[in-house]
Coordinates of C-alpha atoms in Angstrom, one line a residue:
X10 CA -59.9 14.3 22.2
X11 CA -56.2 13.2 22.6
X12 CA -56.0 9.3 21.5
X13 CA -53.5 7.6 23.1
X14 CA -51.4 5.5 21.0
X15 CA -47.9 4.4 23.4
X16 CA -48.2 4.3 27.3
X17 CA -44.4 3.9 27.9
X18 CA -44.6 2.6 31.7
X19 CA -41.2 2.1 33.5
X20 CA -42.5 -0.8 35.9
X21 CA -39.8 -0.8 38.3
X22 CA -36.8 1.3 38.8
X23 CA -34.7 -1.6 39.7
X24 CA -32.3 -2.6 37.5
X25 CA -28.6 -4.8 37.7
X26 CA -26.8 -2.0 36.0
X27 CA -25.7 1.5 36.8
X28 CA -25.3 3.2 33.3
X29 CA -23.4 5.7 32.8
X30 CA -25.6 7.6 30.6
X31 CA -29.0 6.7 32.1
X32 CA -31.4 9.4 33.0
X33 CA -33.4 7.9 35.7
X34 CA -30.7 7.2 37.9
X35 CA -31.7 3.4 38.5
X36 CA -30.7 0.7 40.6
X37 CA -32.5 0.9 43.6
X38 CA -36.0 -0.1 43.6
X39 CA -38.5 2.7 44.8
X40 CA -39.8 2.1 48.5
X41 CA -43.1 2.9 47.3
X42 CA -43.8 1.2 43.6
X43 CA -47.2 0.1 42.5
X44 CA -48.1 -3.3 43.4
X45 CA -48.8 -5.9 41.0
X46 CA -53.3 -5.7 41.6
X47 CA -52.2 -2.0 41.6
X48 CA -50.3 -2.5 38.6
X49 CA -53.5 -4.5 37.2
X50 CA -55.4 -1.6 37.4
X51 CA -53.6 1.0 35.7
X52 CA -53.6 -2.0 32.7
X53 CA -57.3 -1.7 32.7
X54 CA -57.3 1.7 32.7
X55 CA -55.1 2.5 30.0
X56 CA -57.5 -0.5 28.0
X57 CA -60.4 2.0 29.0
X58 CA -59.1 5.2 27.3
X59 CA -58.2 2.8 24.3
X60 CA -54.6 3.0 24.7
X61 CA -53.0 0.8 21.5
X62 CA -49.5 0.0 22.8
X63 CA -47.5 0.2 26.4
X64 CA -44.4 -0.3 26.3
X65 CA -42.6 -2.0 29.6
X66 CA -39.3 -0.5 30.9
X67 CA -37.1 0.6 33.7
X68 CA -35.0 0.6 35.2
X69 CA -35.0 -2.7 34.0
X70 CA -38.3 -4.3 33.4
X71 CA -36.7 -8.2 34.2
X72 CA -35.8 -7.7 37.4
X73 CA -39.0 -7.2 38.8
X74 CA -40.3 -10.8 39.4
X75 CA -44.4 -10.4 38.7
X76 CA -43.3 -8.7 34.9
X77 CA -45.1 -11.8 33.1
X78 CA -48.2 -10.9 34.9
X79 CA -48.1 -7.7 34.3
X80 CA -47.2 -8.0 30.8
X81 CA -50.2 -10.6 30.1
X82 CA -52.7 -7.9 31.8
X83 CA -51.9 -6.0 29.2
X84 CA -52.3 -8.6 26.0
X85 CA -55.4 -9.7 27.9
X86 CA -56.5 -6.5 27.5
X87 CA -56.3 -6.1 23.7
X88 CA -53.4 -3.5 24.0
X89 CA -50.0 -4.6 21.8
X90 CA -47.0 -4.9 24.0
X91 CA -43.2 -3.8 24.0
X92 CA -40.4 -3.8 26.2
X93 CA -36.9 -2.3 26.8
X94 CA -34.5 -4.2 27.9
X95 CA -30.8 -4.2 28.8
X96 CA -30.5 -8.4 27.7
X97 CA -29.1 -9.7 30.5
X98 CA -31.6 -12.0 31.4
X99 CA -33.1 -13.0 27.9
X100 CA -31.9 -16.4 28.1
X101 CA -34.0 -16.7 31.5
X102 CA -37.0 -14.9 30.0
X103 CA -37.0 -15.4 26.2
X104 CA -39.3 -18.7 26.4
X105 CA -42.2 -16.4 28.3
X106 CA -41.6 -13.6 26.2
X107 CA -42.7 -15.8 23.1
X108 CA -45.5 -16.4 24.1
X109 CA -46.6 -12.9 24.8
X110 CA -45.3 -12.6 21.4
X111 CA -44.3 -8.7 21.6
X112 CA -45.1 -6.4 18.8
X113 CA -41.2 -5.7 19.7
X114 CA -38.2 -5.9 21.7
X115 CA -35.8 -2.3 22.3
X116 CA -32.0 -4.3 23.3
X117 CA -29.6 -1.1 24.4
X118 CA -26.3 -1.5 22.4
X119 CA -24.4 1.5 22.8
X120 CA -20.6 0.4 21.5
X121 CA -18.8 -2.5 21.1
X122 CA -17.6 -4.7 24.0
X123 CA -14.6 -2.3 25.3
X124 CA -17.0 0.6 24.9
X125 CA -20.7 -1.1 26.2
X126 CA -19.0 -2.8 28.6
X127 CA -17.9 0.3 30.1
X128 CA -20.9 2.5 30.1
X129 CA -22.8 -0.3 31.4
X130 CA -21.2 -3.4 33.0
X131 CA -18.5 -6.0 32.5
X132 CA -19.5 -8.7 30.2
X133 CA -23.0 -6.7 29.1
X134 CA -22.0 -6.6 25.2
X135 CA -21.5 -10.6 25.4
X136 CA -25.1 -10.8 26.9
X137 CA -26.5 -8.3 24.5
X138 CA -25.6 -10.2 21.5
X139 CA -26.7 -13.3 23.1
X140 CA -30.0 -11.7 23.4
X141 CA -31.0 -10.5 19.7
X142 CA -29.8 -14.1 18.5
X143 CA -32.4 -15.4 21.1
X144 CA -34.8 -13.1 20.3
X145 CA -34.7 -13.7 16.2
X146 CA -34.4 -17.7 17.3
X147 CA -38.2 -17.0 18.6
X148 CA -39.0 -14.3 15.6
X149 CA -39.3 -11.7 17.7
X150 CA -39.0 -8.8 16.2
X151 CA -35.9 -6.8 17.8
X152 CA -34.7 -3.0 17.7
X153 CA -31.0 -2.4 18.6
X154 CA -30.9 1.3 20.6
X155 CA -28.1 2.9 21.0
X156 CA -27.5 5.9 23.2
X157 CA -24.7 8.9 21.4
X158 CA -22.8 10.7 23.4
X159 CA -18.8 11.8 22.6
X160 CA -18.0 8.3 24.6
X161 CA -19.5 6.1 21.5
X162 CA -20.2 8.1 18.5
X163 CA -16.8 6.6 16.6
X164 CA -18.7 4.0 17.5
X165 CA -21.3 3.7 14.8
X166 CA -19.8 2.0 11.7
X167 CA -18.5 -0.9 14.1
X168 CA -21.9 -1.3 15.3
X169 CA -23.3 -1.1 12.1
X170 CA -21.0 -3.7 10.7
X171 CA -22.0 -6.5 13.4
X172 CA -25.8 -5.4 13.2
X173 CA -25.7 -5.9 9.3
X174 CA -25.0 -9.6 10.1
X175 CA -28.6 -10.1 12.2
X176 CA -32.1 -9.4 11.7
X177 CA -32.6 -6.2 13.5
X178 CA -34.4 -2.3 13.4
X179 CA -31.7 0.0 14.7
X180 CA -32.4 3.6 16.5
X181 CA -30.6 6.1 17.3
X182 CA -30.8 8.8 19.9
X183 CA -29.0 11.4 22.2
X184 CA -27.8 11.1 25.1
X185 CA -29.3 13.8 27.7
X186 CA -27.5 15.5 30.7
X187 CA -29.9 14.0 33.4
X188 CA -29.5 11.7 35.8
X189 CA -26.3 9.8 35.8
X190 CA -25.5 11.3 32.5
X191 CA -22.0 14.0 32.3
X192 CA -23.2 16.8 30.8
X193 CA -19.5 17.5 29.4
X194 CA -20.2 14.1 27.4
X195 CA -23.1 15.4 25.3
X196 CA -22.3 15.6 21.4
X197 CA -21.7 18.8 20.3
X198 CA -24.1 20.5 17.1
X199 CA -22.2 19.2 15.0
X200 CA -21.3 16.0 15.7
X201 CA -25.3 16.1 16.1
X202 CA -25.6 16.8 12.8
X203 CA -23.3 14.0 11.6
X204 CA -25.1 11.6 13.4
X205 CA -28.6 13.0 11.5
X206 CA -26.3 12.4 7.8
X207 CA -25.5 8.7 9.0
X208 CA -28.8 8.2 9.5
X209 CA -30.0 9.6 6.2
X210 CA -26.5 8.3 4.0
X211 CA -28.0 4.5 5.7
X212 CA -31.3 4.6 4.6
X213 CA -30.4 5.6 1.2
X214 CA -27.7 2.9 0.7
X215 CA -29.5 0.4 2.6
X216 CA -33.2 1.6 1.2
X217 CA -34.1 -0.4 4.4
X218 CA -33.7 -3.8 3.1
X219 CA -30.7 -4.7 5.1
X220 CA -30.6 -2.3 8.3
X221 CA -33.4 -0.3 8.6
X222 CA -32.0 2.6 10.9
X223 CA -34.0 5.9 12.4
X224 CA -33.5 8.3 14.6
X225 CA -35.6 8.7 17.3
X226 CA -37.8 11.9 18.6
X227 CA -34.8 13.7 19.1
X228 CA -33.3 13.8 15.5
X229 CA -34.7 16.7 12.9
X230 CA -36.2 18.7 12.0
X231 CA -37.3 20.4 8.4
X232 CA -33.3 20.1 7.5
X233 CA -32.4 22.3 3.9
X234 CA -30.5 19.3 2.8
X235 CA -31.6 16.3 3.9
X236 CA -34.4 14.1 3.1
X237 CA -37.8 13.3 4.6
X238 CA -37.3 15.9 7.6
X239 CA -40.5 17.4 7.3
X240 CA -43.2 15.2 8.7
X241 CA -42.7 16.0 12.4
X242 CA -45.5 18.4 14.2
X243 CA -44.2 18.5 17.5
X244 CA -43.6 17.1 20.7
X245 CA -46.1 13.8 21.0
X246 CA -45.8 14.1 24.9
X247 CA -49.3 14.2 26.6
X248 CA -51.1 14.3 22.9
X249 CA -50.4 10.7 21.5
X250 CA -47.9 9.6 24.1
X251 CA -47.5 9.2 27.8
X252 CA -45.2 8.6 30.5
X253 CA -45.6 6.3 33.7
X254 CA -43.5 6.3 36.5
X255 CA -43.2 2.8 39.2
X256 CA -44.9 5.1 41.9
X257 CA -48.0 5.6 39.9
X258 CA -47.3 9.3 38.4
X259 CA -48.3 10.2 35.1
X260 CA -46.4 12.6 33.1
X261 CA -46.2 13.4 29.0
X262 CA -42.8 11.8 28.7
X263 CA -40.2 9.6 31.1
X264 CA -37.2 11.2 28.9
X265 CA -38.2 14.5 30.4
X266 CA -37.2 13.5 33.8
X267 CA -39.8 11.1 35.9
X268 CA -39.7 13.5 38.2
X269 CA -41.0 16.7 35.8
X270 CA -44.2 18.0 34.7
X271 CA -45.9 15.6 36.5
X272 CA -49.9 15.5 36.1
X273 CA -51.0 13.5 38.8
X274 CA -50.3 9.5 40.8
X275 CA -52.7 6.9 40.0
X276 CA -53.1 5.9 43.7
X277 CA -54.7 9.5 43.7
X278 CA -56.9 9.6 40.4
X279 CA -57.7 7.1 37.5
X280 CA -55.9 7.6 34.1
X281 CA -58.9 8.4 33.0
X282 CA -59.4 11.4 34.9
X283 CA -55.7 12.8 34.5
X284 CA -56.0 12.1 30.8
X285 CA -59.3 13.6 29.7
X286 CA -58.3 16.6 31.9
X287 CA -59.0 20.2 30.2
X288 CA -55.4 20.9 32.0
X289 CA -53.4 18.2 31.8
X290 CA -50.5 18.4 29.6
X291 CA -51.1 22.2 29.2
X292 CA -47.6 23.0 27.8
X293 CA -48.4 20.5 24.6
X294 CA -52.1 20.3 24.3
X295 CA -52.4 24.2 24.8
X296 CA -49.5 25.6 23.1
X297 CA -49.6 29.0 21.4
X298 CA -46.6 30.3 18.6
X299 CA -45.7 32.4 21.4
X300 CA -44.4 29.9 23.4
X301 CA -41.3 29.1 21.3
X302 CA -38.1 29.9 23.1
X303 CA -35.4 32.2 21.3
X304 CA -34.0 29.3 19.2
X305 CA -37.3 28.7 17.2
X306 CA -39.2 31.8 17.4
X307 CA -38.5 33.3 13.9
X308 CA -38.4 30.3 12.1
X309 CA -41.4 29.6 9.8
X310 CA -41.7 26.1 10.9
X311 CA -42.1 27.0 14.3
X312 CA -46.2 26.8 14.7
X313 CA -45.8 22.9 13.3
X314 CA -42.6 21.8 14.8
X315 CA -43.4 23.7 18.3
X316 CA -39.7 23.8 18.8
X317 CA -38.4 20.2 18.6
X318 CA -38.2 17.6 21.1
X319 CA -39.4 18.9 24.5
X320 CA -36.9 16.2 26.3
X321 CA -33.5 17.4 24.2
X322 CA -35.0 21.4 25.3
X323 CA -35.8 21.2 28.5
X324 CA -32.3 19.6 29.5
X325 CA -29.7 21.6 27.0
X326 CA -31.9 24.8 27.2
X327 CA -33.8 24.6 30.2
X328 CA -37.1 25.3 28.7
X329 CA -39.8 24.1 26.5
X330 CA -40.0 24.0 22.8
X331 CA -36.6 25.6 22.2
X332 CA -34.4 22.9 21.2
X333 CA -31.1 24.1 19.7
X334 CA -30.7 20.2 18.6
X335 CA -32.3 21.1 14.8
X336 CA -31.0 20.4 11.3
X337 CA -32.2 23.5 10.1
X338 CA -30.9 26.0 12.5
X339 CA -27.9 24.2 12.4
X340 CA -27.1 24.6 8.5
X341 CA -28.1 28.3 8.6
X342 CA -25.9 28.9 11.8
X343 CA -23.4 26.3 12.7
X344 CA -22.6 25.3 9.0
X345 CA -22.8 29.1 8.0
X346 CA -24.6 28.4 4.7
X347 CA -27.0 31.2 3.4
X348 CA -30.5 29.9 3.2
X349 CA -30.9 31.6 -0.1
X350 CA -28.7 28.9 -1.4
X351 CA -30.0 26.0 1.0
X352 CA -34.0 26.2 0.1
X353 CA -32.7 26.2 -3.8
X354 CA -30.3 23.1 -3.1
X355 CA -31.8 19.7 -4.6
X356 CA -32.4 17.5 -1.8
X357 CA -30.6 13.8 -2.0
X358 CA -33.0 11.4 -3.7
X359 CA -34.0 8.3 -2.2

């Protein structure tokens, strides 16, 4: 039995911003998105397969008007809440969102104002700061997300300078070439791999008392050199985690595309029934070594890491569990250092 720990449920595709990097293409709502008694029952389902935490996005979760209700469905419930949000509207919604009291709020911050302002919309950055001083005014515990790509990565130690100055989590994750997103804009492997050593070089300065920073599914894995990289066993899609689209479809994650790998709409079956299916989620819940593309077939990590995040390989290699995004392949290929001499290096202490 797969428990289900994160339903992340994108409850509208509307949004009031067309982003230059965002993967779902919103803006428009969909013709045909779940009403909100629709939406009350795919809240009582995911409380009937014990589902701990759902986490409301978009689009942008705001702008649909019955979000309150449909958040307080799921406290009712007994499930912990989340959202991700773009901050436009917190001043309009931070007094509601208090009293759901969220286990957490994800604000996107992807630059400072020149650079946010232009992935996203004219006076965004202004809003966004406005918004994690509103949300720590209510202690409500806030994580900063920003999005890489070769637009914002010199980016990062401005960022980090204003964040050190407010109470926040910070993650940090790759850009991918769907949706609205240039594919010409995707960091390279090694300016992947720099992000990965900012990540690591911030946690051991910081030793998470001032900016705890992380990298999210898409950073690792098992790197020679650096630290705590060895605690990921693959792809979470389908096995602890799931993906809900506005329409009612269910599929293992929303950064794979909406649109991919879908296992079935809830107007058609109950969570329930999709989720307890023998062949749902096949390519996760059933994988074999043999499935590991060409990037990860010979290395000796490959049965627990079952080839990295399925997101970052299905859109840079057009397959599942073949990321090239990995620290390890990297510093035995890109960096051209002979693993004879990595696995006998002395990892950085923390």
């Amino acid at each position: 039995m797969n428990n289900l720990s994160c339903a992340v449920w994108e409850i509208t595709l509307g949004c009031n911003m067309s982003c230059k990097h965002c993967g779902s293409s919103a803006g428009s709502v969909r013709p045909d998105e779940l009403s909100l008694q629709e939406c009350y029952k795919v809240c009582e389902q995911l409380a009937e397969v014990n589902c701990q935490m759902v986490s409301l996005m978009g689009g942008e979760p705001f702008f649909r008007k019955d979000w309150f209700e449909i958040a307080r469905c799921v406290k009712d419930l007994g499930m912990d809440l989340a959202f991700v949000t773009n901050g436009w509207t917190m001043p309009d919604v931070v007094e509601e969102l208090a009293i759901l009291e969220p286990e957490v709020v994800g604000l996107s911050m992807d630059g400072m104002e020149e650079i946010h302002d232009s992935i996203r919309k004219s006076g965004s950055f202004q809003r966004v700061v406005k918004a994690i001083d509103l949300l720590n005014q209510h202690n409500i515990q806030t994580t900063v997300i920003t999005t890489i790509s070769k637009t914002n990565l010199k980016e990062l130690p401005k960022i980090r300078k204003l964040l050190k100055t407010k109470e926040v989590n910070w993650q940090l994750q790759t850009a991918m070439p769907f949706g609205n997103f240039d594919r010409n804009l995707v960091i390279d492997l090694e300016e992947y791999y720099s992000t990965a050593m900012f990540i690591v070089s911030e946690n051991i300065k910081n030793s998470y008392r001032d900016l705890p920073v992380v990298g999210a599914h898409c950073y690792g894995y098992f790197s020679h050199l650096l630290p705590n990289n060895e605690k990921w066993y693959g792809c979470t899609a389908g096995k602890s985690t799931v993906g809900i689209t506005s329409n009612g479809n269910v599929v293992g994650c929303l950064s794979m595309g909406g649109d991919r790998l879908i296992e079935g709409n809830l107007r058609e079956r109950s969570f329930r029934d999709i989720w307890e299916d023998p062949n749902s989620f096949s390519y996760n819940r059933k994988f074999k070594i043999e499935d590991l593309g060409e990037n990860c077939r010979v290395c000796e990590y490959g049965r627990q890491c079952k080839g990295g995040c399925n997101s970052v390989s299905i859109h840079i290699s057009n397959s599942l569990h073949n990321s090239k995004y990995c620290l390890r392949r990297i510093e035995e290929t890109i960096l051209d250092i002979e693993p004879s001499k990595l696995n006998n290096h002395p990892k950085t202490k923390n």
